[in-house]
Amino acid sequence: MTQKGNALVIGASGGLGREVYRQLLASGQYETVYGISRQITQKPSADISYFVKGAKLIELDYTKESAVADFCHGLEHQGQFTRIICCSGVLHGVTDNGVKLHPEKRLEELSADTLSAYFATNTVLPALWLRYLLPLVKGSLSADVSFFSARVGSIEDNNLGGWYGYRASKAALNMLVKTAQVEYQRRAKNVTLVCYHPGTVDTPLSEPFQNNVKPEKLFTSEFSVSRLLLHLSTVQPDKGPYFIDWDGKEIPW
């Protein structure tokens, strides 16, 4: 019998994360699909997918490194993970410690608190997952680890300016992924790392910025996630890392 491997969704309660979790479960391609969320805002009874075989939804405060480490160590005997998708990220709102975030338009809007908050969520947390996931994805089966990034994180493609904290934190995420692929190719040659720009998706993250988006360019979560999974079926470890958009087109780093 062919081994299926496991899947993991980090940030499974967000607008995109819930859809990633749903589509991975619906595919039937995995032994178990783990969904990790800092706070499960919707009870399992509201979604039948939480009851299907192989579904495990777990509340975990992964802002703490020790929680990430303990969680990953606890999965090391559950079989290889062949697909991991990190959906966590922040663009605007108020952090747990009261820092108000909004995309900066001018240098005068920069502050140490907001920059730290952007980097904590968009860069540091994904980096910790990169560290502790290595033993889970290393193995005989092909595996991929994807992070929701953003086109505005491209240094070469930045012609508009603004959005300092978000741009910089996503650019740093891209660099961490690109650097980690070098080491993964030595230690886990079966693993491909991916940075994915989902386009402008109709979720709370993009809601304040949708007015200037053409209707045909405002995507549903279902569409953007299905495109990611389509492109992941073609990635190859020796050609990674990838920085691609919803259409599969390469984005300059």
PDB file of C-alpha atoms in Angstrom:
ATOM      1  CA  MET A   1       0.000   0.000   0.000  1.00  0.00           C
ATOM      2  CA  THR A   2       1.348   3.414  -0.984  1.00  0.00           C
ATOM      3  CA  GLN A   3       2.229   5.628   1.961  1.00  0.00           C
ATOM      4  CA  LYS A   4       0.250   8.851   1.897  1.00  0.00           C
ATOM      5  CA  GLY A   5       2.183  10.974   4.350  1.00  0.00           C
ATOM      6  CA  ASN A   6       0.693  13.676   6.560  1.00  0.00           C
ATOM      7  CA  ALA A   7      -0.137  17.339   5.996  1.00  0.00           C
ATOM      8  CA  LEU A   8      -0.012  20.339   8.308  1.00  0.00           C
ATOM      9  CA  VAL A   9      -1.719  23.729   8.017  1.00  0.00           C
ATOM     10  CA  ILE A  10      -0.326  26.506  10.224  1.00  0.00           C
ATOM     11  CA  GLY A  11      -2.909  29.226  10.825  1.00  0.00           C
ATOM     12  CA  ALA A  12      -5.914  27.081   9.981  1.00  0.00           C
ATOM     13  CA  SER A  13      -8.574  29.496  11.259  1.00  0.00           C
ATOM     14  CA  GLY A  14      -7.820  32.416   8.939  1.00  0.00           C
ATOM     15  CA  GLY A  15      -9.567  33.218   5.688  1.00  0.00           C
ATOM     16  CA  LEU A  16      -7.035  31.318   3.603  1.00  0.00           C
ATOM     17  CA  GLY A  17      -6.006  28.810   6.252  1.00  0.00           C
ATOM     18  CA  ARG A  18      -9.489  27.389   6.681  1.00  0.00           C
ATOM     19  CA  GLU A  19      -9.728  26.832   2.938  1.00  0.00           C
ATOM     20  CA  VAL A  20      -6.300  25.217   2.754  1.00  0.00           C
ATOM     21  CA  TYR A  21      -7.322  22.877   5.562  1.00  0.00           C
ATOM     22  CA  ARG A  22     -10.626  22.063   3.847  1.00  0.00           C
ATOM     23  CA  GLN A  23      -9.094  21.344   0.458  1.00  0.00           C
ATOM     24  CA  LEU A  24      -6.314  19.175   1.845  1.00  0.00           C
ATOM     25  CA  LEU A  25      -8.883  17.121   3.751  1.00  0.00           C
ATOM     26  CA  ALA A  26     -11.128  16.845   0.712  1.00  0.00           C
ATOM     27  CA  SER A  27      -8.261  15.597  -1.457  1.00  0.00           C
ATOM     28  CA  GLY A  28      -7.968  12.334   0.465  1.00  0.00           C
ATOM     29  CA  GLN A  29      -4.241  12.324  -0.262  1.00  0.00           C
ATOM     30  CA  TYR A  30      -3.012  12.351   3.333  1.00  0.00           C
ATOM     31  CA  GLU A  31      -3.041   9.968   6.251  1.00  0.00           C
ATOM     32  CA  THR A  32      -3.764  12.846   8.644  1.00  0.00           C
ATOM     33  CA  VAL A  33      -4.281  16.574   8.087  1.00  0.00           C
ATOM     34  CA  TYR A  34      -3.326  18.627  11.130  1.00  0.00           C
ATOM     35  CA  GLY A  35      -4.703  22.145  11.416  1.00  0.00           C
ATOM     36  CA  ILE A  36      -2.977  24.447  13.882  1.00  0.00           C
ATOM     37  CA  SER A  37      -4.561  27.677  15.104  1.00  0.00           C
ATOM     38  CA  ARG A  38      -3.725  30.075  17.904  1.00  0.00           C
ATOM     39  CA  GLN A  39      -7.425  30.398  18.587  1.00  0.00           C
ATOM     40  CA  ILE A  40     -10.160  28.238  17.142  1.00  0.00           C
ATOM     41  CA  THR A  41     -12.911  30.782  16.642  1.00  0.00           C
ATOM     42  CA  GLN A  42     -15.451  28.408  15.123  1.00  0.00           C
ATOM     43  CA  LYS A  43     -16.601  25.271  16.902  1.00  0.00           C
ATOM     44  CA  PRO A  44     -15.961  21.990  15.107  1.00  0.00           C
ATOM     45  CA  SER A  45     -19.706  21.295  14.968  1.00  0.00           C
ATOM     46  CA  ALA A  46     -20.040  24.170  12.510  1.00  0.00           C
ATOM     47  CA  ASP A  47     -17.925  22.396   9.896  1.00  0.00           C
ATOM     48  CA  ILE A  48     -18.429  18.742   9.029  1.00  0.00           C
ATOM     49  CA  SER A  49     -14.864  18.575   7.642  1.00  0.00           C
ATOM     50  CA  TYR A  50     -13.563  18.533  11.200  1.00  0.00           C
ATOM     51  CA  PHE A  51     -15.160  15.142  11.706  1.00  0.00           C
ATOM     52  CA  VAL A  52     -13.854  13.347   8.619  1.00  0.00           C
ATOM     53  CA  LYS A  53     -11.255  10.632   9.045  1.00  0.00           C
ATOM     54  CA  GLY A  54      -7.758  11.974   9.375  1.00  0.00           C
ATOM     55  CA  ALA A  55      -8.713  15.503  10.490  1.00  0.00           C
ATOM     56  CA  LYS A  56      -7.022  16.932  13.562  1.00  0.00           C
ATOM     57  CA  LEU A  57      -7.641  20.552  14.513  1.00  0.00           C
ATOM     58  CA  ILE A  58      -5.429  21.754  17.352  1.00  0.00           C
ATOM     59  CA  GLU A  59      -5.329  25.019  19.302  1.00  0.00           C
ATOM     60  CA  LEU A  60      -1.708  26.024  19.871  1.00  0.00           C
ATOM     61  CA  ASP A  61      -0.109  29.333  20.815  1.00  0.00           C
ATOM     62  CA  TYR A  62       2.688  29.134  18.287  1.00  0.00           C
ATOM     63  CA  THR A  63       3.925  32.618  19.138  1.00  0.00           C
ATOM     64  CA  LYS A  64       5.986  30.778  21.757  1.00  0.00           C
ATOM     65  CA  GLU A  65       9.048  28.971  20.424  1.00  0.00           C
ATOM     66  CA  SER A  66       8.776  26.300  23.086  1.00  0.00           C
ATOM     67  CA  ALA A  67       5.239  25.485  21.900  1.00  0.00           C
ATOM     68  CA  VAL A  68       6.429  25.081  18.307  1.00  0.00           C
ATOM     69  CA  ALA A  69       9.356  22.910  19.406  1.00  0.00           C
ATOM     70  CA  ASP A  70       7.237  20.676  21.645  1.00  0.00           C
ATOM     71  CA  PHE A  71       4.530  20.290  19.013  1.00  0.00           C
ATOM     72  CA  CYS A  72       6.983  19.269  16.283  1.00  0.00           C
ATOM     73  CA  HIS A  73       8.879  16.908  18.571  1.00  0.00           C
ATOM     74  CA  GLY A  74       5.581  15.266  19.449  1.00  0.00           C
ATOM     75  CA  LEU A  75       4.883  14.482  15.782  1.00  0.00           C
ATOM     76  CA  GLU A  76       8.205  12.878  14.947  1.00  0.00           C
ATOM     77  CA  HIS A  77       6.793   9.374  15.342  1.00  0.00           C
ATOM     78  CA  GLN A  78       3.589  10.018  13.368  1.00  0.00           C
ATOM     79  CA  GLY A  79       5.156   9.331   9.968  1.00  0.00           C
ATOM     80  CA  GLN A  80       6.591  11.685   7.374  1.00  0.00           C
ATOM     81  CA  PHE A  81       4.867  14.951   6.513  1.00  0.00           C
ATOM     82  CA  THR A  82       4.699  15.565   2.774  1.00  0.00           C
ATOM     83  CA  ARG A  83       2.876  18.899   2.676  1.00  0.00           C
ATOM     84  CA  ILE A  84       3.065  21.819   5.084  1.00  0.00           C
ATOM     85  CA  ILE A  85       1.491  25.203   4.405  1.00  0.00           C
ATOM     86  CA  CYS A  86       2.001  28.213   6.671  1.00  0.00           C
ATOM     87  CA  CYS A  87      -0.856  30.698   6.305  1.00  0.00           C
ATOM     88  CA  SER A  88      -0.104  33.002   9.234  1.00  0.00           C
ATOM     89  CA  GLY A  89       0.576  36.680   8.614  1.00  0.00           C
ATOM     90  CA  VAL A  90      -0.490  40.199   9.536  1.00  0.00           C
ATOM     91  CA  LEU A  91      -1.048  43.396   7.549  1.00  0.00           C
ATOM     92  CA  HIS A  92      -3.265  45.537   9.771  1.00  0.00           C
ATOM     93  CA  GLY A  93      -5.115  45.459  13.071  1.00  0.00           C
ATOM     94  CA  VAL A  94      -4.144  45.470  16.727  1.00  0.00           C
ATOM     95  CA  THR A  95      -1.621  43.015  18.186  1.00  0.00           C
ATOM     96  CA  ASP A  96      -2.100  41.140  21.446  1.00  0.00           C
ATOM     97  CA  ASN A  97      -0.023  43.757  23.264  1.00  0.00           C
ATOM     98  CA  GLY A  98      -1.956  46.698  21.796  1.00  0.00           C
ATOM     99  CA  VAL A  99       0.259  47.791  18.885  1.00  0.00           C
ATOM    100  CA  LYS A 100      -1.863  49.240  16.074  1.00  0.00           C
ATOM    101  CA  LEU A 101      -0.732  48.142  12.633  1.00  0.00           C
ATOM    102  CA  HIS A 102      -1.490  49.769   9.302  1.00  0.00           C
ATOM    103  CA  PRO A 103       0.548  49.959   6.087  1.00  0.00           C
ATOM    104  CA  GLU A 104       2.756  53.047   6.349  1.00  0.00           C
ATOM    105  CA  LYS A 105       2.627  55.613   3.545  1.00  0.00           C
ATOM    106  CA  ARG A 106       5.367  57.919   4.872  1.00  0.00           C
ATOM    107  CA  LEU A 107       8.598  57.521   6.809  1.00  0.00           C
ATOM    108  CA  GLU A 108       7.070  59.545   9.632  1.00  0.00           C
ATOM    109  CA  GLU A 109       4.675  56.657  10.303  1.00  0.00           C
ATOM    110  CA  LEU A 110       7.470  54.203  11.080  1.00  0.00           C
ATOM    111  CA  SER A 111       8.022  53.090  14.653  1.00  0.00           C
ATOM    112  CA  ALA A 112      10.054  50.424  16.412  1.00  0.00           C
ATOM    113  CA  ASP A 113       6.889  48.880  17.861  1.00  0.00           C
ATOM    114  CA  THR A 114       5.131  48.432  14.527  1.00  0.00           C
ATOM    115  CA  LEU A 115       8.233  47.137  12.760  1.00  0.00           C
ATOM    116  CA  SER A 116       8.820  44.631  15.560  1.00  0.00           C
ATOM    117  CA  ALA A 117       5.216  43.473  15.366  1.00  0.00           C
ATOM    118  CA  TYR A 118       5.352  42.959  11.600  1.00  0.00           C
ATOM    119  CA  PHE A 119       8.584  40.990  11.829  1.00  0.00           C
ATOM    120  CA  ALA A 120       7.425  38.922  14.794  1.00  0.00           C
ATOM    121  CA  THR A 121       4.459  37.509  12.882  1.00  0.00           C
ATOM    122  CA  ASN A 122       5.532  37.624   9.239  1.00  0.00           C
ATOM    123  CA  THR A 123       9.180  36.617   9.641  1.00  0.00           C
ATOM    124  CA  VAL A 124      10.190  35.204  13.020  1.00  0.00           C
ATOM    125  CA  LEU A 125       7.329  32.731  13.418  1.00  0.00           C
ATOM    126  CA  PRO A 126       7.767  31.191   9.942  1.00  0.00           C
ATOM    127  CA  ALA A 127      11.520  30.964  10.585  1.00  0.00           C
ATOM    128  CA  LEU A 128      10.908  28.959  13.751  1.00  0.00           C
ATOM    129  CA  TRP A 129       8.684  26.553  11.851  1.00  0.00           C
ATOM    130  CA  LEU A 130      11.437  26.164   9.229  1.00  0.00           C
ATOM    131  CA  ARG A 131      13.772  25.133  12.012  1.00  0.00           C
ATOM    132  CA  TYR A 132      11.594  22.631  13.835  1.00  0.00           C
ATOM    133  CA  LEU A 133       9.850  21.102  10.813  1.00  0.00           C
ATOM    134  CA  LEU A 134      13.011  19.637   9.320  1.00  0.00           C
ATOM    135  CA  PRO A 135      12.779  16.209  11.022  1.00  0.00           C
ATOM    136  CA  LEU A 136       9.116  15.903  10.024  1.00  0.00           C
ATOM    137  CA  VAL A 137       9.556  16.466   6.286  1.00  0.00           C
ATOM    138  CA  LYS A 138      12.855  14.660   5.793  1.00  0.00           C
ATOM    139  CA  GLY A 139      12.299  11.199   4.359  1.00  0.00           C
ATOM    140  CA  SER A 140      11.861   8.994   1.334  1.00  0.00           C
ATOM    141  CA  LEU A 141       8.783  10.801  -0.001  1.00  0.00           C
ATOM    142  CA  SER A 142       8.808  14.117  -1.845  1.00  0.00           C
ATOM    143  CA  ALA A 143       7.659  16.939   0.420  1.00  0.00           C
ATOM    144  CA  ASP A 144       7.009  20.656   0.163  1.00  0.00           C
ATOM    145  CA  VAL A 145       6.775  23.466   2.704  1.00  0.00           C
ATOM    146  CA  SER A 146       4.989  26.634   1.576  1.00  0.00           C
ATOM    147  CA  PHE A 147       4.641  30.084   3.092  1.00  0.00           C
ATOM    148  CA  PHE A 148       2.103  32.715   2.133  1.00  0.00           C
ATOM    149  CA  SER A 149       4.275  35.630   1.114  1.00  0.00           C
ATOM    150  CA  ALA A 150       3.404  38.684  -1.008  1.00  0.00           C
ATOM    151  CA  ARG A 151       4.482  40.298  -4.245  1.00  0.00           C
ATOM    152  CA  VAL A 152       5.213  43.480  -2.283  1.00  0.00           C
ATOM    153  CA  GLY A 153       7.956  41.490  -0.555  1.00  0.00           C
ATOM    154  CA  SER A 154       9.916  41.462  -3.807  1.00  0.00           C
ATOM    155  CA  ILE A 155      12.830  43.902  -3.579  1.00  0.00           C
ATOM    156  CA  GLU A 156      13.274  44.085  -7.344  1.00  0.00           C
ATOM    157  CA  ASP A 157       9.566  44.611  -8.010  1.00  0.00           C
ATOM    158  CA  ASN A 158       9.179  47.493  -5.535  1.00  0.00           C
ATOM    159  CA  ASN A 159       8.437  50.571  -7.621  1.00  0.00           C
ATOM    160  CA  LEU A 160       5.663  52.112  -5.515  1.00  0.00           C
ATOM    161  CA  GLY A 161       7.246  52.344  -2.062  1.00  0.00           C
ATOM    162  CA  GLY A 162       5.242  52.561   1.146  1.00  0.00           C
ATOM    163  CA  TRP A 163       4.072  49.675   3.321  1.00  0.00           C
ATOM    164  CA  TYR A 164       7.499  49.605   4.969  1.00  0.00           C
ATOM    165  CA  GLY A 165       6.927  47.088   7.728  1.00  0.00           C
ATOM    166  CA  TYR A 166       4.867  44.642   5.692  1.00  0.00           C
ATOM    167  CA  ARG A 167       7.195  44.811   2.679  1.00  0.00           C
ATOM    168  CA  ALA A 168      10.330  44.408   4.779  1.00  0.00           C
ATOM    169  CA  SER A 169       8.970  41.544   6.863  1.00  0.00           C
ATOM    170  CA  LYS A 170       7.864  39.625   3.774  1.00  0.00           C
ATOM    171  CA  ALA A 171      11.170  40.315   2.020  1.00  0.00           C
ATOM    172  CA  ALA A 172      12.934  38.941   5.095  1.00  0.00           C
ATOM    173  CA  LEU A 173      10.673  35.880   5.023  1.00  0.00           C
ATOM    174  CA  ASN A 174      11.612  35.311   1.380  1.00  0.00           C
ATOM    175  CA  MET A 175      15.314  35.524   2.234  1.00  0.00           C
ATOM    176  CA  LEU A 176      14.945  33.076   5.099  1.00  0.00           C
ATOM    177  CA  VAL A 177      13.181  30.588   2.828  1.00  0.00           C
ATOM    178  CA  LYS A 178      15.762  31.020   0.080  1.00  0.00           C
ATOM    179  CA  THR A 179      18.584  30.524   2.583  1.00  0.00           C
ATOM    180  CA  ALA A 180      16.923  27.530   4.224  1.00  0.00           C
ATOM    181  CA  GLN A 181      16.526  25.783   0.870  1.00  0.00           C
ATOM    182  CA  VAL A 182      20.323  25.681   0.570  1.00  0.00           C
ATOM    183  CA  GLU A 183      20.574  23.828   3.869  1.00  0.00           C
ATOM    184  CA  TYR A 184      17.535  21.662   3.200  1.00  0.00           C
ATOM    185  CA  GLN A 185      19.157  20.506  -0.049  1.00  0.00           C
ATOM    186  CA  ARG A 186      22.053  19.198   2.024  1.00  0.00           C
ATOM    187  CA  ARG A 187      20.057  17.702   4.879  1.00  0.00           C
ATOM    188  CA  ALA A 188      16.668  16.892   3.323  1.00  0.00           C
ATOM    189  CA  LYS A 189      17.037  16.604  -0.435  1.00  0.00           C
ATOM    190  CA  ASN A 190      13.409  15.530  -0.819  1.00  0.00           C
ATOM    191  CA  VAL A 191      11.975  18.893   0.326  1.00  0.00           C
ATOM    192  CA  THR A 192      10.957  21.890  -1.779  1.00  0.00           C
ATOM    193  CA  LEU A 193      10.418  25.299  -0.169  1.00  0.00           C
ATOM    194  CA  VAL A 194       7.905  27.731  -1.676  1.00  0.00           C
ATOM    195  CA  CYS A 195       6.915  31.378  -1.174  1.00  0.00           C
ATOM    196  CA  TYR A 196       3.442  31.975  -2.598  1.00  0.00           C
ATOM    197  CA  HIS A 197       1.679  35.207  -3.517  1.00  0.00           C
ATOM    198  CA  PRO A 198      -2.050  34.382  -3.518  1.00  0.00           C
ATOM    199  CA  GLY A 199      -3.155  37.606  -5.205  1.00  0.00           C
ATOM    200  CA  THR A 200      -5.697  39.876  -3.559  1.00  0.00           C
ATOM    201  CA  VAL A 201      -8.073  37.478  -1.834  1.00  0.00           C
ATOM    202  CA  ASP A 202     -11.441  38.439  -0.378  1.00  0.00           C
ATOM    203  CA  THR A 203     -10.491  37.945   3.278  1.00  0.00           C
ATOM    204  CA  PRO A 204     -10.354  40.254   6.315  1.00  0.00           C
ATOM    205  CA  LEU A 205      -6.627  40.812   5.673  1.00  0.00           C
ATOM    206  CA  SER A 206      -7.279  42.570   2.353  1.00  0.00           C
ATOM    207  CA  GLU A 207     -10.729  44.011   3.073  1.00  0.00           C
ATOM    208  CA  PRO A 208      -9.606  47.629   3.786  1.00  0.00           C
ATOM    209  CA  PHE A 209      -7.656  47.715   0.505  1.00  0.00           C
ATOM    210  CA  GLN A 210     -10.143  46.213  -1.950  1.00  0.00           C
ATOM    211  CA  ASN A 211     -11.665  49.447  -3.301  1.00  0.00           C
ATOM    212  CA  ASN A 212      -9.028  49.872  -5.997  1.00  0.00           C
ATOM    213  CA  VAL A 213      -8.959  46.219  -6.992  1.00  0.00           C
ATOM    214  CA  LYS A 214     -10.675  45.246 -10.234  1.00  0.00           C
ATOM    215  CA  PRO A 215     -13.467  42.719  -9.635  1.00  0.00           C
ATOM    216  CA  GLU A 216     -11.732  40.095 -11.775  1.00  0.00           C
ATOM    217  CA  LYS A 217      -8.575  40.494  -9.685  1.00  0.00           C
ATOM    218  CA  LEU A 218     -10.296  39.970  -6.330  1.00  0.00           C
ATOM    219  CA  PHE A 219     -10.057  36.235  -5.812  1.00  0.00           C
ATOM    220  CA  THR A 220     -11.995  33.868  -3.616  1.00  0.00           C
ATOM    221  CA  SER A 221     -10.131  31.757  -1.087  1.00  0.00           C
ATOM    222  CA  GLU A 222     -11.251  28.655  -2.956  1.00  0.00           C
ATOM    223  CA  PHE A 223      -9.655  29.871  -6.183  1.00  0.00           C
ATOM    224  CA  SER A 224      -6.352  31.028  -4.705  1.00  0.00           C
ATOM    225  CA  VAL A 225      -5.852  27.896  -2.612  1.00  0.00           C
ATOM    226  CA  SER A 226      -6.722  25.584  -5.484  1.00  0.00           C
ATOM    227  CA  ARG A 227      -4.127  27.360  -7.617  1.00  0.00           C
ATOM    228  CA  LEU A 228      -1.481  26.885  -4.941  1.00  0.00           C
ATOM    229  CA  LEU A 229      -2.190  23.168  -4.688  1.00  0.00           C
ATOM    230  CA  LEU A 230      -2.095  22.880  -8.476  1.00  0.00           C
ATOM    231  CA  HIS A 231       1.337  24.485  -8.659  1.00  0.00           C
ATOM    232  CA  LEU A 232       2.671  22.421  -5.766  1.00  0.00           C
ATOM    233  CA  SER A 233       2.050  19.309  -7.836  1.00  0.00           C
ATOM    234  CA  THR A 234       4.835  20.404 -10.204  1.00  0.00           C
ATOM    235  CA  VAL A 235       7.573  21.734  -7.886  1.00  0.00           C
ATOM    236  CA  GLN A 236      10.929  19.943  -7.644  1.00  0.00           C
ATOM    237  CA  PRO A 237      13.419  20.080  -4.754  1.00  0.00           C
ATOM    238  CA  ASP A 238      16.468  20.604  -6.960  1.00  0.00           C
ATOM    239  CA  LYS A 239      14.828  23.657  -8.535  1.00  0.00           C
ATOM    240  CA  GLY A 240      13.693  25.266  -5.291  1.00  0.00           C
ATOM    241  CA  PRO A 241      13.038  27.548  -3.693  1.00  0.00           C
ATOM    242  CA  TYR A 242      10.115  28.979  -5.624  1.00  0.00           C
ATOM    243  CA  PHE A 243       8.639  32.468  -5.350  1.00  0.00           C
ATOM    244  CA  ILE A 244       5.491  32.294  -7.455  1.00  0.00           C
ATOM    245  CA  ASP A 245       2.093  33.924  -7.768  1.00  0.00           C
ATOM    246  CA  TRP A 246      -1.379  32.436  -8.090  1.00  0.00           C
ATOM    247  CA  ASP A 247      -0.827  32.029 -11.841  1.00  0.00           C
ATOM    248  CA  GLY A 248       2.365  30.065 -11.338  1.00  0.00           C
ATOM    249  CA  LYS A 249       4.527  32.912 -12.632  1.00  0.00           C
ATOM    250  CA  GLU A 250       7.885  33.502 -10.996  1.00  0.00           C
ATOM    251  CA  ILE A 251       8.278  36.692  -8.939  1.00  0.00           C
ATOM    252  CA  PRO A 252      11.739  38.274  -8.714  1.00  0.00           C
ATOM    253  CA  TRP A 253      13.245  37.926  -5.258  1.00  0.00           C
TER     254      TRP A 253
END
